[in-house]
Amino acid sequence: AQSVTQLDSQVPVFEEAPVELRCNYSSSVSVYLFWYVQYPNQGLQLLLKYLSGSTLVKGINGFEAEFNKSQTSFHLRKPSVHISDTAEYFCAVSDGAQKLVFGQGTRLTINP
Amino acid sequence: DVKVTQSSRYLVKRTGEKVFLECVQDMDHENMFWYRQDPGLGLRLIYFSYDVKMKEKGDIPEGYSVSREKKERFSLILESASTNQTSMYLCASNHRAGPQHFGDGTRLSIL
């Protein structure tokens, strides 16, 4: 069985500061990894995905994530955040079958 | 762009009522999913369907059923609504193991 742990439930940062949202997973097989963002009163939107190849993955809105197989991590980073990045972020893992397993979510709050 | 449409954004129902949540996707995806989202618990899979008339239980199917009579439509049914089913419900679809595309959600309150 797979599982995902997002290590921080809330992350407050100042505008234009860098941010890292942490995600660890467990799985006995090869995995596909995803980060989704949820803005208030909306559904989830795909930020980026790792399927294979380069371990550094770039996504939309200036976000990137690095797949680290030895540490079973897939942390999300952005070098300089904006007020509009305020949202909840979800890490998810799949073994290639249809289902996704989600983490509990990290609420990112950007302060001016 | 993929469009996943959930029929209601907000819904208020009474305990014991039969409740239908509808979801339609326009990209001919074979897979469709129903999740519920609760604070601190992330998204939990209720049911999914990988083809018309096919369904599989997710992690929390108790108290729910689903129907998929057409490829584009996936319905979630609360047979007898209870207050502990008050939640945000999200529908998603995808093609094979590709990224899931989500609707905007239905916030359901059971009084």
GROMACS .gro file of C-alpha atoms in nm:
model
  223
    1ALA     CA    1   0.000   0.000   0.000
    2GLN     CA    2   0.110   0.353  -0.065
    3SER     CA    3   0.096   0.651   0.165
    4VAL     CA    4   0.185   1.020   0.153
    5THR     CA    5   0.288   1.246   0.440
    6GLN     CA    6   0.295   1.621   0.408
    7LEU     CA    7   0.510   1.729   0.695
    8ASP     CA    8   0.360   2.075   0.750
    9SER     CA    9  -0.011   2.146   0.780
   10GLN     CA   10   0.045   2.523   0.754
   11VAL     CA   11   0.332   2.730   0.615
   12PRO     CA   12   0.331   3.110   0.654
   13VAL     CA   13   0.585   3.309   0.449
   14PHE     CA   14   0.640   3.669   0.351
   15GLU     CA   15   0.584   3.783  -0.005
   16GLU     CA   16   0.890   3.742  -0.231
   17ALA     CA   17   1.049   3.493   0.011
   18PRO     CA   18   1.135   3.139  -0.101
   19VAL     CA   19   0.920   2.848   0.011
   20GLU     CA   20   0.950   2.470   0.035
   21LEU     CA   21   0.654   2.240   0.099
   22ARG     CA   22   0.763   1.896   0.210
   23CYS     CA   23   0.623   1.562   0.094
   24ASN     CA   24   0.737   1.211   0.177
   25TYR     CA   25   0.584   0.895   0.036
   26SER     CA   26   0.605   0.524   0.090
   27SER     CA   27   0.555   0.262  -0.178
   28SER     CA   28   0.687  -0.082  -0.259
   29VAL     CA   29   0.678  -0.020  -0.634
   30SER     CA   30   0.779   0.251  -0.879
   31VAL     CA   31   0.571   0.561  -0.838
   32TYR     CA   32   0.430   0.856  -1.020
   33LEU     CA   33   0.419   1.174  -0.813
   34PHE     CA   34   0.201   1.482  -0.838
   35TRP     CA   35   0.149   1.821  -0.675
   36TYR     CA   36  -0.194   1.982  -0.694
   37VAL     CA   37  -0.304   2.330  -0.582
   38GLN     CA   38  -0.649   2.425  -0.455
   39TYR     CA   39  -0.748   2.790  -0.449
   40PRO     CA   40  -1.038   2.891  -0.221
   41ASN     CA   41  -1.375   2.753  -0.333
   42GLN     CA   42  -1.226   2.568  -0.627
   43GLY     CA   43  -1.131   2.215  -0.722
   44LEU     CA   44  -0.775   2.088  -0.752
   45GLN     CA   45  -0.547   2.198  -1.033
   46LEU     CA   46  -0.235   2.009  -1.141
   47LEU     CA   47   0.088   2.200  -1.065
   48LEU     CA   48   0.340   1.942  -1.183
   49LYS     CA   49   0.405   1.571  -1.217
   50TYR     CA   50   0.694   1.327  -1.208
   51LEU     CA   51   0.651   1.019  -1.425
   52SER     CA   52   1.011   0.932  -1.518
   53GLY     CA   53   1.332   1.092  -1.642
   54SER     CA   54   1.483   1.404  -1.489
   55THR     CA   55   1.432   1.422  -1.115
   56LEU     CA   56   1.383   1.799  -1.124
   57VAL     CA   57   1.038   1.877  -1.250
   58LYS     CA   58   0.914   2.223  -1.344
   59GLY     CA   59   0.550   2.314  -1.324
   60ILE     CA   60   0.317   2.606  -1.366
   61ASN     CA   61   0.336   2.940  -1.181
   62GLY     CA   62   0.713   2.908  -1.123
   63PHE     CA   63   0.695   2.599  -0.900
   64GLU     CA   64   0.935   2.307  -0.922
   65ALA     CA   65   0.983   1.981  -0.734
   66GLU     CA   66   1.264   1.733  -0.694
   67PHE     CA   67   1.214   1.358  -0.682
   68ASN     CA   68   1.456   1.195  -0.438
   69LYS     CA   69   1.422   0.819  -0.452
   70SER     CA   70   1.667   0.743  -0.169
   71GLN     CA   71   1.483   0.977   0.069
   72THR     CA   72   1.139   0.895  -0.078
   73SER     CA   73   1.065   1.264  -0.101
   74PHE     CA   74   0.908   1.500  -0.354
   75HIS     CA   75   0.939   1.849  -0.206
   76LEU     CA   76   0.781   2.148  -0.380
   77ARG     CA   77   0.973   2.476  -0.405
   78LYS     CA   78   0.935   2.827  -0.535
   79PRO     CA   79   1.216   3.085  -0.516
   80SER     CA   80   0.992   3.388  -0.468
   81VAL     CA   81   0.624   3.368  -0.371
   82HIS     CA   82   0.341   3.606  -0.449
   83ILE     CA   83   0.020   3.685  -0.265
   84SER     CA   84  -0.167   3.492  -0.535
   85ASP     CA   85   0.012   3.170  -0.430
   86THR     CA   86  -0.202   3.159  -0.114
   87ALA     CA   87  -0.377   2.822  -0.143
   88GLU     CA   88  -0.377   2.465  -0.020
   89TYR     CA   89  -0.126   2.230  -0.178
   90PHE     CA   90  -0.163   1.853  -0.204
   91CYS     CA   91   0.101   1.594  -0.280
   92ALA     CA   92  -0.020   1.267  -0.435
   93VAL     CA   93   0.129   0.933  -0.539
   94SER     CA   94   0.020   0.667  -0.787
   95ASP     CA   95   0.166   0.326  -0.869
   96GLY     CA   96   0.062   0.365  -1.232
   97ALA     CA   97  -0.285   0.228  -1.180
   98GLN     CA   98  -0.583   0.456  -1.183
   99LYS     CA   99  -0.592   0.557  -0.819
  100LEU     CA  100  -0.414   0.843  -0.644
  101VAL     CA  101  -0.329   0.858  -0.275
  102PHE     CA  102  -0.324   1.213  -0.138
  103GLY     CA  103  -0.145   1.374   0.152
  104GLN     CA  104  -0.332   1.574   0.413
  105GLY     CA  105  -0.255   1.906   0.246
  106THR     CA  106  -0.041   2.210   0.334
  107ARG     CA  107  -0.200   2.551   0.366
  108LEU     CA  108   0.036   2.816   0.229
  109THR     CA  109  -0.028   3.168   0.355
  110ILE     CA  110   0.159   3.462   0.202
  111ASN     CA  111   0.192   3.771   0.418
  112PRO     CA  112   0.264   4.113   0.266
  113ASP     CA  113  -0.908   2.204  -2.192
  114VAL     CA  114  -1.067   1.925  -1.992
  115LYS     CA  115  -1.390   2.025  -1.830
  116VAL     CA  116  -1.530   1.839  -1.530
  117THR     CA  117  -1.863   1.982  -1.422
  118GLN     CA  118  -2.036   1.912  -1.093
  119SER     CA  119  -2.405   1.990  -1.094
  120SER     CA  120  -2.418   2.192  -0.770
  121ARG     CA  121  -2.166   2.408  -0.585
  122TYR     CA  122  -2.368   2.412  -0.262
  123LEU     CA  123  -2.635   2.172  -0.144
  124VAL     CA  124  -2.834   2.151   0.181
  125LYS     CA  125  -3.027   1.833   0.260
  126ARG     CA  126  -3.194   1.675   0.561
  127THR     CA  127  -3.099   1.362   0.752
  128GLY     CA  128  -3.247   1.051   0.592
  129GLU     CA  129  -3.291   1.203   0.247
  130LYS     CA  130  -3.158   1.031  -0.064
  131VAL     CA  131  -2.902   1.265  -0.223
  132PHE     CA  132  -2.765   1.261  -0.577
  133LEU     CA  133  -2.443   1.436  -0.678
  134GLU     CA  134  -2.380   1.450  -1.050
  135CYS     CA  135  -2.054   1.485  -1.242
  136VAL     CA  136  -1.999   1.519  -1.617
  137GLN     CA  137  -1.669   1.524  -1.809
  138ASP     CA  138  -1.621   1.621  -2.172
  139MET     CA  139  -1.292   1.450  -2.263
  140ASP     CA  140  -1.401   1.090  -2.317
  141HIS     CA  141  -1.200   0.977  -2.013
  142GLU     CA  142  -1.255   0.616  -1.914
  143ASN     CA  143  -1.180   0.672  -1.544
  144MET     CA  144  -1.392   0.878  -1.307
  145PHE     CA  145  -1.359   0.927  -0.932
  146TRP     CA  146  -1.550   1.059  -0.631
  147TYR     CA  147  -1.361   1.196  -0.330
  148ARG     CA  148  -1.462   1.367  -0.013
  149GLN     CA  149  -1.241   1.637   0.135
  150ASP     CA  150  -1.234   1.714   0.507
  151PRO     CA  151  -0.999   1.951   0.693
  152GLY     CA  152  -0.680   1.779   0.804
  153LEU     CA  153  -0.766   1.456   0.621
  154GLY     CA  154  -0.689   1.554   0.262
  155LEU     CA  155  -0.888   1.379  -0.011
  156ARG     CA  156  -1.026   1.033   0.048
  157LEU     CA  157  -1.149   0.813  -0.235
  158ILE     CA  158  -1.510   0.699  -0.208
  159TYR     CA  159  -1.561   0.512  -0.536
  160PHE     CA  160  -1.414   0.507  -0.882
  161SER     CA  161  -1.520   0.375  -1.219
  162TYR     CA  162  -1.295   0.260  -1.501
  163ASP     CA  163  -1.568   0.200  -1.760
  164VAL     CA  164  -1.941   0.230  -1.814
  165LYS     CA  165  -2.133   0.024  -1.557
  166MET     CA  166  -1.806  -0.069  -1.382
  167LYS     CA  167  -1.721   0.051  -1.034
  168GLU     CA  168  -1.479  -0.020  -0.754
  169LYS     CA  169  -1.485   0.075  -0.389
  170GLY     CA  170  -1.235   0.325  -0.265
  171ASP     CA  171  -1.119   0.376   0.090
  172ILE     CA  172  -1.448   0.500   0.242
  173PRO     CA  173  -1.745   0.356   0.046
  174GLU     CA  174  -1.977   0.300   0.342
  175GLY     CA  175  -2.302   0.492   0.311
  176TYR     CA  176  -2.246   0.571  -0.056
  177SER     CA  177  -2.320   0.414  -0.393
  178VAL     CA  178  -2.244   0.520  -0.751
  179SER     CA  179  -2.387   0.491  -1.097
  180ARG     CA  180  -2.220   0.515  -1.436
  181GLU     CA  181  -2.469   0.455  -1.715
  182LYS     CA  182  -2.287   0.673  -1.970
  183LYS     CA  183  -1.915   0.728  -2.015
  184GLU     CA  184  -1.930   1.101  -1.949
  185ARG     CA  185  -2.147   1.092  -1.635
  186PHE     CA  186  -2.069   0.957  -1.287
  187SER     CA  187  -2.321   0.995  -1.006
  188LEU     CA  188  -2.263   0.966  -0.633
  189ILE     CA  189  -2.563   0.860  -0.424
  190LEU     CA  190  -2.610   0.899  -0.051
  191GLU     CA  191  -2.879   0.641   0.017
  192SER     CA  192  -2.986   0.789   0.352
  193ALA     CA  193  -2.794   1.105   0.432
  194SER     CA  194  -2.643   1.147   0.777
  195THR     CA  195  -2.481   1.447   0.943
  196ASN     CA  196  -2.135   1.285   0.926
  197GLN     CA  197  -2.161   1.304   0.547
  198THR     CA  198  -2.145   1.683   0.559
  199SER     CA  199  -1.835   1.752   0.354
  200MET     CA  200  -1.686   1.882   0.029
  201TYR     CA  201  -1.726   1.631  -0.253
  202LEU     CA  202  -1.491   1.638  -0.551
  203CYS     CA  203  -1.527   1.456  -0.881
  204ALA     CA  204  -1.229   1.382  -1.109
  205SER     CA  205  -1.156   1.205  -1.434
  206ASN     CA  206  -0.851   1.086  -1.622
  207HIS     CA  207  -0.728   0.881  -1.915
  208ARG     CA  208  -0.539   0.567  -1.809
  209ALA     CA  209  -0.278   0.669  -1.545
  210GLY     CA  210  -0.259   1.031  -1.653
  211PRO     CA  211  -0.319   1.329  -1.426
  212GLN     CA  212  -0.665   1.356  -1.277
  213HIS     CA  213  -0.876   1.658  -1.368
  214PHE     CA  214  -1.109   1.790  -1.100
  215GLY     CA  215  -1.442   1.966  -1.086
  216ASP     CA  216  -1.498   2.267  -0.859
  217GLY     CA  217  -1.657   2.060  -0.586
  218THR     CA  218  -1.996   2.038  -0.415
  219ARG     CA  219  -2.017   2.158  -0.056
  220LEU     CA  220  -2.287   1.939   0.097
  221SER     CA  221  -2.449   2.013   0.432
  222ILE     CA  222  -2.673   1.756   0.598
  223LEU     CA  223  -2.899   1.905   0.866
   0.00000   0.00000   0.00000
